Amino acid sequence: MNKKNKIVKPAKFVKGQITLPGDKSISHRALFFAALAEGKSKIKFLNNGADVLSTIVCLQKLGIKFQLGKYSVEVDSSGFKKWNREITGSINCGNSGTTTRLLAGLIAGQGIKVKMIGDESLSARPMERIIEPLQKMGAEIESENKNLPILFNGGKLMGIRYTLPVASAQVKSCLLFAGLFADGKTYITEKTRTRDHTENMMKIFGISIFKKKNVISINKLKNPVIPFKYSVPGDPSAAAFWVAAGLLVPNSKLNLKRISLNSSRISYIKLLQKNGCKVRIDSINKSLEPFGDIIIQSSKIKSFSIRKKIAASLIDEIPILALIATQAKGKSTFRGVKELRFKESDRIKSIVESLKCLGADIKEYPDGFDIFGPTKLKGNTVDSYGDHRIAMMLAIAGLISNSPVKIKNHSIVNISYPDFYGILERISRKQ
Ligand code: S3P
């Protein structure tokens, strides 16, 4: 870990073109589908962060081979029927919730006996949400506090009917993956729509999946997936930090290239557009996983409100939306976002405390917070709380503060966006 604080100075303007790293959610899934294939698949523009690397390291334990290039990775799998079942040591998911929960579905489905572990932050995150339905399907699982470490002891899975008690794409995807190996059909009801990359990518890679209203169903997978070539679109959640920079720093214009425009991921753009932000979507490629460019200019933003209904579709963008709210006139409310307490940090606490440190007027509630703006933020030394999205939010705050923001534990951005500070440097002109 880099012990020195990262110093981000106020900027006169930000300008330029940015190609985003591959979407993190889609990258994890592309790797899992390549592991389900028999033969060599090629994935271009895979996210180069530590989380996606955790998925690679875990899949290596199952016997899958990887050849990493600069912009692409070749994945060589002998098919799920020949995955390594005699795993030595445990499977370490690092900091990655997506690796843990999606891989849990595959491991339980295959009846592989192994212990799954993670770092301190991941070991504090709730896993009951996957343990309970997987046990219902027949998986034999042990875990002390419904957290990692989890011990998978085999078991034969049966399809179940299950209504997701939390709006979570990770839980939904875990069960869809488990359903691929369960006898009979698996039905999942989702009361609130969450990101649907797993469903789309199953269709793209030839796996039958059905959706009737809000019930998704899946059958047992008979044959390995056919090896594929796939290009991962840019990450809209990473793009959100540049959208905020372009919007909040005066005299700015940014052009963001080839970003995923999956409708379950761009609610934050629609919200900002509705509230006065000059953000335009361009050159759209309308495939099952659509992508396109985003052009953003400095704008005056009105206060806004986020409620439970849309929270799931912009959950990862809430830290940066909170920063934007500090610059909006009036009261912005964020409610029904309790899920934030179970992310890489307790994000309600880390947002409230870090923004307070910069002088923002913010009030915490059990399920969210209120922000009163606009406030000219002041520089300070602030902790990232070991959370990549908080570190990136603080860096954008540095661009609009009256003096530099110093970020403690700043290198945590490597979780999803190793090139973040380099790009920040390139696009910003110091005051
Ligand atoms: C993700 C789903 C979301 C999101 C996470 C990635 C995914 O988590 O916050 O960054 O790839 O499915 P939850 O499913 O826990 O809401």
Short mmCIF file of C-alpha atoms and ligand atoms in Angstrom, two decimals:
data_model
loop_
_atom_site.label_atom_id
_atom_site.label_comp_id
_atom_site.label_asym_id
_atom_site.label_seq_id
_atom_site.Cartn_x
_atom_site.Cartn_y
_atom_site.Cartn_z
CA MET A 1 0.00 0.00 0.00
CA ASN A 2 1.20 3.51 -0.86
CA LYS A 3 1.51 5.28 2.50
CA LYS A 4 1.76 8.84 1.11
CA ASN A 5 -1.49 10.79 0.83
CA LYS A 6 -2.70 11.65 -2.67
CA ILE A 7 -2.97 15.41 -3.11
CA VAL A 8 -5.61 16.67 -5.53
CA LYS A 9 -5.50 20.40 -6.24
CA PRO A 10 -8.38 22.64 -7.35
CA ALA A 11 -8.73 22.80 -11.15
CA LYS A 12 -9.45 25.68 -13.53
CA PHE A 13 -11.17 23.31 -15.95
CA VAL A 14 -11.19 19.70 -17.11
CA LYS A 15 -11.07 18.87 -20.82
CA GLY A 16 -10.40 15.92 -23.09
CA GLN A 17 -11.39 12.46 -24.19
CA ILE A 18 -11.39 9.44 -21.89
CA THR A 19 -11.63 5.75 -22.74
CA LEU A 20 -13.00 4.02 -19.67
CA PRO A 21 -11.78 0.70 -18.26
CA GLY A 22 -14.00 -2.28 -19.11
CA ASP A 23 -17.13 -2.49 -17.01
CA LYS A 24 -16.35 -4.36 -13.80
CA SER A 25 -19.65 -6.27 -13.59
CA ILE A 26 -19.48 -7.37 -17.23
CA SER A 27 -15.77 -8.29 -16.92
CA HIS A 28 -16.40 -10.68 -14.00
CA ARG A 29 -19.27 -12.28 -15.87
CA ALA A 30 -17.32 -12.60 -19.14
CA LEU A 31 -14.66 -14.55 -17.21
CA PHE A 32 -17.26 -16.83 -15.62
CA PHE A 33 -18.89 -17.56 -18.99
CA ALA A 34 -15.46 -18.26 -20.51
CA ALA A 35 -14.87 -20.71 -17.63
CA LEU A 36 -18.17 -22.40 -18.51
CA ALA A 37 -16.98 -22.81 -22.11
CA GLU A 38 -14.93 -25.68 -23.45
CA GLY A 39 -11.97 -24.22 -25.34
CA LYS A 40 -10.31 -20.85 -25.74
CA SER A 41 -12.27 -17.61 -25.41
CA LYS A 42 -10.87 -14.13 -25.94
CA ILE A 43 -12.07 -11.15 -23.91
CA LYS A 44 -11.06 -7.63 -24.99
CA PHE A 45 -10.98 -4.55 -22.73
CA LEU A 46 -11.37 -6.58 -19.54
CA ASN A 47 -11.36 -4.34 -16.45
CA ASN A 48 -7.77 -4.23 -15.18
CA GLY A 49 -8.57 -3.69 -11.49
CA ALA A 50 -7.78 -5.91 -8.51
CA ASP A 51 -11.38 -7.18 -8.16
CA VAL A 52 -11.45 -8.72 -11.62
CA LEU A 53 -7.98 -10.13 -10.99
CA SER A 54 -9.47 -11.85 -7.90
CA THR A 55 -11.93 -13.64 -10.20
CA ILE A 56 -9.03 -14.75 -12.42
CA VAL A 57 -7.03 -16.04 -9.44
CA CYS A 58 -10.06 -17.98 -8.12
CA LEU A 59 -10.80 -19.50 -11.53
CA GLN A 60 -7.14 -20.58 -11.84
CA LYS A 61 -7.78 -22.77 -8.80
CA LEU A 62 -10.51 -24.50 -10.79
CA GLY A 63 -7.91 -25.30 -13.46
CA ILE A 64 -8.76 -22.54 -15.91
CA LYS A 65 -5.78 -21.02 -17.71
CA PHE A 66 -5.30 -17.35 -18.56
CA GLN A 67 -2.99 -15.51 -20.87
CA LEU A 68 -3.06 -11.82 -20.06
CA GLY A 69 -2.27 -9.34 -22.85
CA LYS A 70 -2.25 -5.55 -22.63
CA TYR A 71 -5.87 -5.08 -23.73
CA SER A 72 -7.15 -8.63 -23.88
CA VAL A 73 -7.12 -11.94 -22.08
CA GLU A 74 -7.29 -15.44 -23.46
CA VAL A 75 -9.19 -17.88 -21.27
CA ASP A 76 -8.65 -21.60 -21.75
CA SER A 77 -11.14 -23.86 -20.00
CA SER A 78 -11.70 -27.59 -20.41
CA GLY A 79 -15.39 -27.03 -19.66
CA PHE A 80 -17.27 -27.11 -16.37
CA LYS A 81 -17.43 -30.90 -16.38
CA LYS A 82 -13.64 -31.02 -16.08
CA TRP A 83 -13.05 -28.23 -13.56
CA ASN A 84 -10.50 -29.12 -10.91
CA ARG A 85 -12.37 -30.55 -7.91
CA GLU A 86 -9.34 -31.29 -5.72
CA ILE A 87 -8.55 -27.74 -4.70
CA THR A 88 -5.51 -27.21 -2.51
CA GLY A 89 -5.87 -24.42 0.04
CA SER A 90 -8.78 -22.02 0.00
CA ILE A 91 -10.24 -19.79 -2.69
CA ASN A 92 -9.43 -16.16 -1.91
CA CYS A 93 -11.87 -13.56 -3.30
CA GLY A 94 -9.82 -10.59 -2.03
CA ASN A 95 -12.02 -7.50 -1.75
CA SER A 96 -14.52 -8.58 -4.39
CA GLY A 97 -18.18 -9.14 -3.49
CA THR A 98 -19.05 -9.97 -7.10
CA THR A 99 -16.37 -12.69 -7.26
CA THR A 100 -17.61 -14.21 -3.99
CA ARG A 101 -21.30 -14.25 -4.69
CA LEU A 102 -21.23 -15.28 -8.35
CA LEU A 103 -18.54 -17.92 -7.86
CA ALA A 104 -20.46 -19.29 -4.86
CA GLY A 105 -23.29 -20.17 -7.25
CA LEU A 106 -20.94 -22.07 -9.55
CA ILE A 107 -19.07 -23.85 -6.74
CA ALA A 108 -22.26 -24.91 -4.98
CA GLY A 109 -23.73 -25.95 -8.34
CA GLN A 110 -20.73 -28.13 -9.12
CA GLY A 111 -20.67 -29.58 -5.60
CA ILE A 112 -17.01 -28.60 -5.20
CA LYS A 113 -15.67 -28.89 -1.64
CA VAL A 114 -13.65 -25.84 -0.77
CA LYS A 115 -13.27 -22.97 1.68
CA MET A 116 -13.89 -19.46 0.36
CA ILE A 117 -12.16 -16.54 2.07
CA GLY A 118 -11.67 -12.80 1.53
CA ASP A 119 -9.98 -9.72 2.96
CA GLU A 120 -11.13 -7.94 6.13
CA SER A 121 -13.71 -5.73 4.38
CA LEU A 122 -15.19 -8.61 2.37
CA SER A 123 -15.27 -10.85 5.47
CA ALA A 124 -17.54 -8.30 7.16
CA ARG A 125 -20.07 -8.21 4.31
CA PRO A 126 -23.35 -10.17 4.54
CA MET A 127 -23.35 -13.60 2.91
CA GLU A 128 -26.58 -14.96 4.38
CA ARG A 129 -28.28 -13.61 1.28
CA ILE A 130 -26.54 -16.30 -0.80
CA ILE A 131 -26.10 -19.01 1.86
CA GLU A 132 -29.82 -19.27 2.64
CA PRO A 133 -31.11 -19.79 -0.94
CA LEU A 134 -28.18 -22.03 -1.89
CA GLN A 135 -28.94 -24.23 1.14
CA LYS A 136 -32.59 -24.29 0.07
CA MET A 137 -31.40 -25.62 -3.29
CA GLY A 138 -29.51 -28.39 -1.47
CA ALA A 139 -25.99 -27.01 -1.08
CA GLU A 140 -24.13 -28.07 2.05
CA ILE A 141 -22.59 -24.92 3.40
CA GLU A 142 -21.03 -23.95 6.73
CA SER A 143 -20.24 -20.46 7.90
CA GLU A 144 -19.85 -19.13 11.42
CA ASN A 145 -21.55 -15.75 11.26
CA LYS A 146 -23.10 -15.91 7.80
CA ASN A 147 -19.94 -14.20 6.57
CA LEU A 148 -16.77 -15.38 4.90
CA PRO A 149 -15.07 -17.78 5.41
CA ILE A 150 -17.66 -20.10 3.90
CA LEU A 151 -17.09 -23.82 3.71
CA PHE A 152 -18.69 -25.53 0.71
CA ASN A 153 -19.23 -29.22 1.48
CA GLY A 154 -20.88 -30.40 -1.72
CA GLY A 155 -24.56 -31.36 -2.06
CA LYS A 156 -26.80 -31.92 -5.05
CA LEU A 157 -28.88 -28.94 -6.16
CA MET A 158 -32.56 -28.81 -7.06
CA GLY A 159 -34.27 -25.88 -8.73
CA ILE A 160 -36.35 -23.70 -6.38
CA ARG A 161 -38.76 -20.79 -6.58
CA TYR A 162 -37.19 -17.87 -4.77
CA THR A 163 -38.11 -14.23 -4.27
CA LEU A 164 -35.05 -12.06 -3.67
CA PRO A 165 -35.40 -10.45 -0.21
CA VAL A 166 -32.84 -7.75 -1.13
CA ALA A 167 -32.46 -5.97 -4.45
CA SER A 168 -29.14 -7.50 -5.45
CA ALA A 169 -27.78 -8.42 -8.87
CA GLN A 170 -25.05 -10.41 -7.17
CA VAL A 171 -27.55 -12.64 -5.35
CA LYS A 172 -29.70 -13.00 -8.49
CA SER A 173 -26.62 -13.96 -10.51
CA CYS A 174 -25.42 -16.40 -7.85
CA LEU A 175 -28.73 -18.25 -8.09
CA LEU A 176 -28.81 -18.13 -11.89
CA PHE A 177 -25.35 -19.71 -11.96
CA ALA A 178 -26.37 -22.31 -9.37
CA GLY A 179 -29.54 -22.96 -11.39
CA LEU A 180 -27.38 -23.98 -14.36
CA PHE A 181 -26.44 -27.12 -12.40
CA ALA A 182 -29.66 -27.78 -10.50
CA ASP A 183 -32.14 -30.52 -11.39
CA GLY A 184 -35.40 -29.02 -12.62
CA LYS A 185 -36.10 -25.38 -13.20
CA THR A 186 -34.99 -22.44 -11.03
CA TYR A 187 -37.35 -19.45 -10.77
CA ILE A 188 -36.16 -16.13 -9.34
CA THR A 189 -38.53 -13.27 -8.63
CA GLU A 190 -37.04 -9.83 -8.42
CA LYS A 191 -39.28 -7.17 -6.82
CA THR A 192 -36.91 -4.35 -7.77
CA ARG A 193 -35.05 -4.42 -11.07
CA THR A 194 -31.27 -4.74 -10.69
CA ARG A 195 -28.52 -4.81 -13.31
CA ASP A 196 -29.26 -7.56 -15.82
CA HIS A 197 -25.85 -8.35 -17.34
CA THR A 198 -25.99 -12.02 -16.31
CA GLU A 199 -29.30 -12.49 -18.11
CA ASN A 200 -28.13 -10.60 -21.24
CA MET A 201 -24.82 -12.41 -21.37
CA MET A 202 -26.50 -15.80 -20.98
CA LYS A 203 -28.48 -14.92 -24.10
CA ILE A 204 -25.35 -13.67 -25.90
CA PHE A 205 -23.48 -16.90 -25.10
CA GLY A 206 -26.32 -19.25 -26.05
CA ILE A 207 -27.75 -20.21 -22.65
CA SER A 208 -31.57 -20.35 -22.56
CA ILE A 209 -33.04 -18.02 -19.98
CA PHE A 210 -36.63 -16.84 -19.73
CA LYS A 211 -38.27 -13.78 -18.25
CA LYS A 212 -41.99 -13.32 -17.62
CA LYS A 213 -42.79 -10.04 -15.88
CA ASN A 214 -40.37 -10.04 -12.94
CA VAL A 215 -39.78 -13.81 -12.81
CA ILE A 216 -36.59 -15.14 -14.38
CA SER A 217 -36.25 -18.85 -14.97
CA ILE A 218 -33.44 -21.10 -16.03
CA ASN A 219 -32.91 -24.80 -16.83
CA LYS A 220 -30.00 -27.10 -16.15
CA LEU A 221 -27.09 -26.52 -18.55
CA LYS A 222 -26.47 -29.66 -20.58
CA ASN A 223 -23.42 -28.68 -22.61
CA PRO A 224 -20.48 -26.32 -22.13
CA VAL A 225 -20.78 -22.83 -23.55
CA ILE A 226 -19.22 -22.43 -27.00
CA PRO A 227 -15.91 -20.46 -26.76
CA PHE A 228 -16.35 -16.83 -27.75
CA LYS A 229 -14.76 -13.48 -28.51
CA TYR A 230 -16.21 -10.61 -26.55
CA SER A 231 -15.37 -6.90 -26.07
CA VAL A 232 -16.32 -5.44 -22.71
CA PRO A 233 -17.90 -1.95 -22.91
CA GLY A 234 -16.56 0.82 -20.65
CA ASP A 235 -17.69 1.08 -17.04
CA PRO A 236 -20.56 3.56 -16.48
CA SER A 237 -19.92 3.57 -12.72
CA ALA A 238 -16.31 4.65 -13.33
CA ALA A 239 -17.56 7.17 -15.93
CA ALA A 240 -19.75 8.75 -13.23
CA PHE A 241 -16.64 10.31 -11.62
CA TRP A 242 -15.74 12.06 -14.89
CA VAL A 243 -19.35 13.06 -15.44
CA ALA A 244 -19.19 14.78 -12.04
CA ALA A 245 -15.85 16.43 -12.85
CA GLY A 246 -17.15 17.76 -16.19
CA LEU A 247 -20.33 18.98 -14.57
CA LEU A 248 -18.87 20.63 -11.46
CA VAL A 249 -15.59 22.20 -12.64
CA PRO A 250 -16.33 25.46 -14.55
CA ASN A 251 -15.53 25.81 -18.29
CA SER A 252 -15.19 22.05 -18.74
CA LYS A 253 -16.01 19.57 -21.46
CA LEU A 254 -15.32 15.83 -21.44
CA ASN A 255 -15.96 13.17 -24.04
CA LEU A 256 -16.27 9.66 -22.59
CA LYS A 257 -15.91 6.82 -25.08
CA ARG A 258 -17.64 3.42 -25.56
CA ILE A 259 -19.48 3.26 -22.25
CA SER A 260 -22.03 0.61 -21.35
CA LEU A 261 -25.49 2.14 -21.79
CA ASN A 262 -27.34 -0.81 -20.31
CA SER A 263 -30.57 0.77 -19.06
CA SER A 264 -30.13 -0.83 -15.62
CA ARG A 265 -26.89 1.16 -15.20
CA ILE A 266 -27.51 4.68 -16.46
CA SER A 267 -30.25 5.95 -14.12
CA TYR A 268 -27.74 8.44 -12.73
CA ILE A 269 -27.35 10.03 -16.17
CA LYS A 270 -31.13 10.36 -16.54
CA LEU A 271 -31.38 11.84 -13.06
CA LEU A 272 -28.68 14.42 -13.79
CA GLN A 273 -30.21 15.29 -17.18
CA LYS A 274 -33.58 15.87 -15.48
CA ASN A 275 -31.95 18.25 -13.00
CA GLY A 276 -30.19 20.59 -15.37
CA CYS A 277 -26.98 18.78 -16.22
CA LYS A 278 -25.66 19.12 -19.79
CA VAL A 279 -24.90 15.47 -20.49
CA ARG A 280 -25.52 13.96 -23.90
CA ILE A 281 -25.43 10.35 -25.06
CA ASP A 282 -24.06 9.82 -28.57
CA SER A 283 -23.13 7.12 -31.16
CA ILE A 284 -25.18 4.38 -29.58
CA ASN A 285 -24.52 0.76 -30.50
CA LYS A 286 -27.81 -0.98 -29.75
CA SER A 287 -26.86 -4.59 -28.99
CA LEU A 288 -28.01 -6.72 -26.05
CA GLU A 289 -25.32 -4.94 -24.03
CA PRO A 290 -25.49 -1.48 -25.65
CA PHE A 291 -22.70 1.09 -25.47
CA GLY A 292 -21.97 4.62 -26.69
CA ASP A 293 -20.26 7.93 -25.92
CA ILE A 294 -21.16 10.49 -23.28
CA ILE A 295 -20.42 14.20 -23.68
CA ILE A 296 -20.56 16.34 -20.58
CA GLN A 297 -20.26 20.09 -20.02
CA SER A 298 -20.17 22.27 -16.90
CA SER A 299 -23.73 22.97 -15.76
CA LYS A 300 -25.81 24.36 -12.93
CA ILE A 301 -27.44 21.49 -11.10
CA LYS A 302 -30.70 21.48 -9.16
CA SER A 303 -31.12 19.55 -5.91
CA PHE A 304 -32.59 16.07 -6.35
CA SER A 305 -33.97 13.18 -4.41
CA ILE A 306 -33.20 9.47 -4.45
CA ARG A 307 -35.68 6.94 -3.12
CA LYS A 308 -35.61 3.16 -2.63
CA LYS A 309 -37.31 2.53 -5.99
CA ILE A 310 -34.41 3.81 -8.09
CA ALA A 311 -31.62 3.17 -5.56
CA ALA A 312 -30.72 -0.27 -6.94
CA SER A 313 -30.16 1.15 -10.42
CA LEU A 314 -27.62 3.74 -9.23
CA ILE A 315 -26.31 2.16 -6.04
CA ASP A 316 -22.61 2.42 -7.03
CA GLU A 317 -22.98 6.04 -8.13
CA ILE A 318 -24.33 7.32 -4.79
CA PRO A 319 -20.94 8.46 -3.40
CA ILE A 320 -20.36 10.71 -6.42
CA LEU A 321 -24.02 11.82 -6.55
CA ALA A 322 -23.59 12.91 -2.92
CA LEU A 323 -20.65 15.10 -3.93
CA ILE A 324 -22.75 16.56 -6.78
CA ALA A 325 -25.55 17.27 -4.27
CA THR A 326 -23.17 19.42 -2.19
CA GLN A 327 -23.03 21.78 -5.21
CA ALA A 328 -26.78 21.78 -5.94
CA LYS A 329 -29.00 24.55 -4.62
CA GLY A 330 -31.36 23.33 -1.89
CA LYS A 331 -31.92 20.07 -0.09
CA SER A 332 -31.10 16.76 -1.76
CA THR A 333 -32.38 13.61 -0.06
CA PHE A 334 -31.01 10.10 -0.28
CA ARG A 335 -33.36 7.57 1.37
CA GLY A 336 -34.02 3.85 1.14
CA VAL A 337 -30.32 3.31 0.46
CA LYS A 338 -29.51 1.14 3.48
CA GLU A 339 -27.76 -1.36 1.19
CA LEU A 340 -24.91 1.18 1.10
CA ARG A 341 -24.04 0.11 4.63
CA PHE A 342 -23.00 -3.32 3.27
CA LYS A 343 -20.64 -2.23 0.49
CA GLU A 344 -16.81 -2.08 0.53
CA SER A 345 -17.23 0.29 3.47
CA ASP A 346 -20.35 1.41 5.34
CA ARG A 347 -20.89 3.94 2.57
CA ILE A 348 -23.54 5.98 4.41
CA LYS A 349 -21.01 6.58 7.17
CA SER A 350 -18.03 7.09 4.86
CA ILE A 351 -19.92 9.52 2.59
CA VAL A 352 -21.29 11.52 5.54
CA GLU A 353 -18.00 11.69 7.45
CA SER A 354 -15.73 12.41 4.50
CA LEU A 355 -17.99 15.13 3.06
CA LYS A 356 -18.37 16.69 6.54
CA CYS A 357 -14.59 16.82 6.70
CA LEU A 358 -14.67 18.97 3.55
CA GLY A 359 -17.27 21.31 5.05
CA ALA A 360 -20.44 19.91 3.47
CA ASP A 361 -23.80 20.32 5.22
CA ILE A 362 -24.96 16.72 5.53
CA LYS A 363 -27.21 14.86 7.96
CA GLU A 364 -27.13 11.08 8.46
CA TYR A 365 -30.20 8.82 8.78
CA PRO A 366 -30.29 5.05 9.30
CA ASP A 367 -31.22 4.53 5.64
CA GLY A 368 -29.50 7.49 3.98
CA PHE A 369 -28.69 11.18 4.36
CA ASP A 370 -29.77 14.72 3.43
CA ILE A 371 -27.44 17.27 1.84
CA PHE A 372 -28.00 21.02 1.88
CA GLY A 373 -26.20 22.92 -0.89
CA PRO A 374 -24.45 24.62 -2.40
CA THR A 375 -21.35 24.67 -0.19
CA LYS A 376 -17.90 25.78 -1.31
CA LEU A 377 -15.89 22.79 -0.12
CA LYS A 378 -12.63 23.32 1.76
CA GLY A 379 -9.50 21.23 1.42
CA ASN A 380 -8.61 18.76 4.16
CA THR A 381 -6.97 15.40 4.77
CA VAL A 382 -9.64 12.72 4.39
CA ASP A 383 -9.72 8.94 4.64
CA SER A 384 -10.93 6.75 1.78
CA TYR A 385 -12.25 4.23 4.34
CA GLY A 386 -10.52 1.59 2.20
CA ASP A 387 -13.24 2.07 -0.41
CA HIS A 388 -12.35 2.72 -4.06
CA ARG A 389 -15.48 4.71 -4.81
CA ILE A 390 -14.96 6.99 -1.78
CA ALA A 391 -11.34 7.63 -2.82
CA MET A 392 -12.43 8.61 -6.35
CA MET A 393 -15.23 10.81 -5.02
CA LEU A 394 -12.71 12.63 -2.79
CA ALA A 395 -10.37 13.16 -5.74
CA ILE A 396 -13.17 14.87 -7.72
CA ALA A 397 -13.94 16.90 -4.58
CA GLY A 398 -10.31 18.10 -4.69
CA LEU A 399 -10.92 19.59 -8.14
CA ILE A 400 -13.69 21.88 -6.80
CA SER A 401 -12.43 22.67 -3.26
CA ASN A 402 -10.83 25.98 -2.27
CA SER A 403 -7.56 24.20 -1.38
CA PRO A 404 -6.12 20.70 -1.99
CA VAL A 405 -7.79 17.52 -0.75
CA LYS A 406 -5.35 14.95 0.63
CA ILE A 407 -6.62 11.39 0.36
CA LYS A 408 -5.43 8.76 2.83
CA ASN A 409 -5.25 5.16 1.55
CA HIS A 410 -5.77 6.53 -1.96
CA SER A 411 -4.31 3.53 -3.83
CA ILE A 412 -7.53 1.62 -3.11
CA VAL A 413 -8.72 2.97 -6.52
CA ASN A 414 -6.76 -0.01 -7.92
CA ILE A 415 -9.75 -2.17 -7.01
CA SER A 416 -11.63 -0.96 -10.08
CA TYR A 417 -9.63 1.79 -11.82
CA PRO A 418 -5.81 1.63 -11.64
CA ASP A 419 -5.42 4.43 -14.24
CA PHE A 420 -7.71 6.85 -12.37
CA TYR A 421 -5.15 9.34 -11.02
CA GLY A 422 -3.17 9.34 -14.29
CA ILE A 423 -6.29 10.37 -16.20
CA LEU A 424 -7.20 12.94 -13.55
CA GLU A 425 -3.77 14.50 -14.06
CA ARG A 426 -4.12 14.48 -17.86
CA ILE A 427 -7.56 16.13 -18.08
CA SER A 428 -7.26 18.78 -15.39
CA ARG A 429 -5.63 22.21 -15.67
CA LYS A 430 -4.49 23.40 -12.21
CA GLN A 431 -5.60 26.79 -10.92
C1 S3P B 1 -22.77 -5.83 -8.80
C2 S3P B 1 -23.96 -5.61 -8.14
C3 S3P B 1 -24.10 -4.58 -7.10
C4 S3P B 1 -23.01 -3.54 -7.18
C5 S3P B 1 -21.64 -4.17 -7.31
C6 S3P B 1 -21.58 -5.01 -8.57
C7 S3P B 1 -22.72 -6.92 -9.80
O1 S3P B 1 -24.03 -5.20 -5.83
O2 S3P B 1 -23.04 -2.71 -6.04
O3 S3P B 1 -20.65 -3.16 -7.40
O4 S3P B 1 -21.75 -6.97 -10.57
O5 S3P B 1 -23.65 -7.71 -9.84
P1 S3P B 1 -25.33 -5.85 -5.10
O6 S3P B 1 -25.81 -6.95 -5.95
O7 S3P B 1 -24.82 -6.32 -3.78
O8 S3P B 1 -26.29 -4.72 -4.98
#
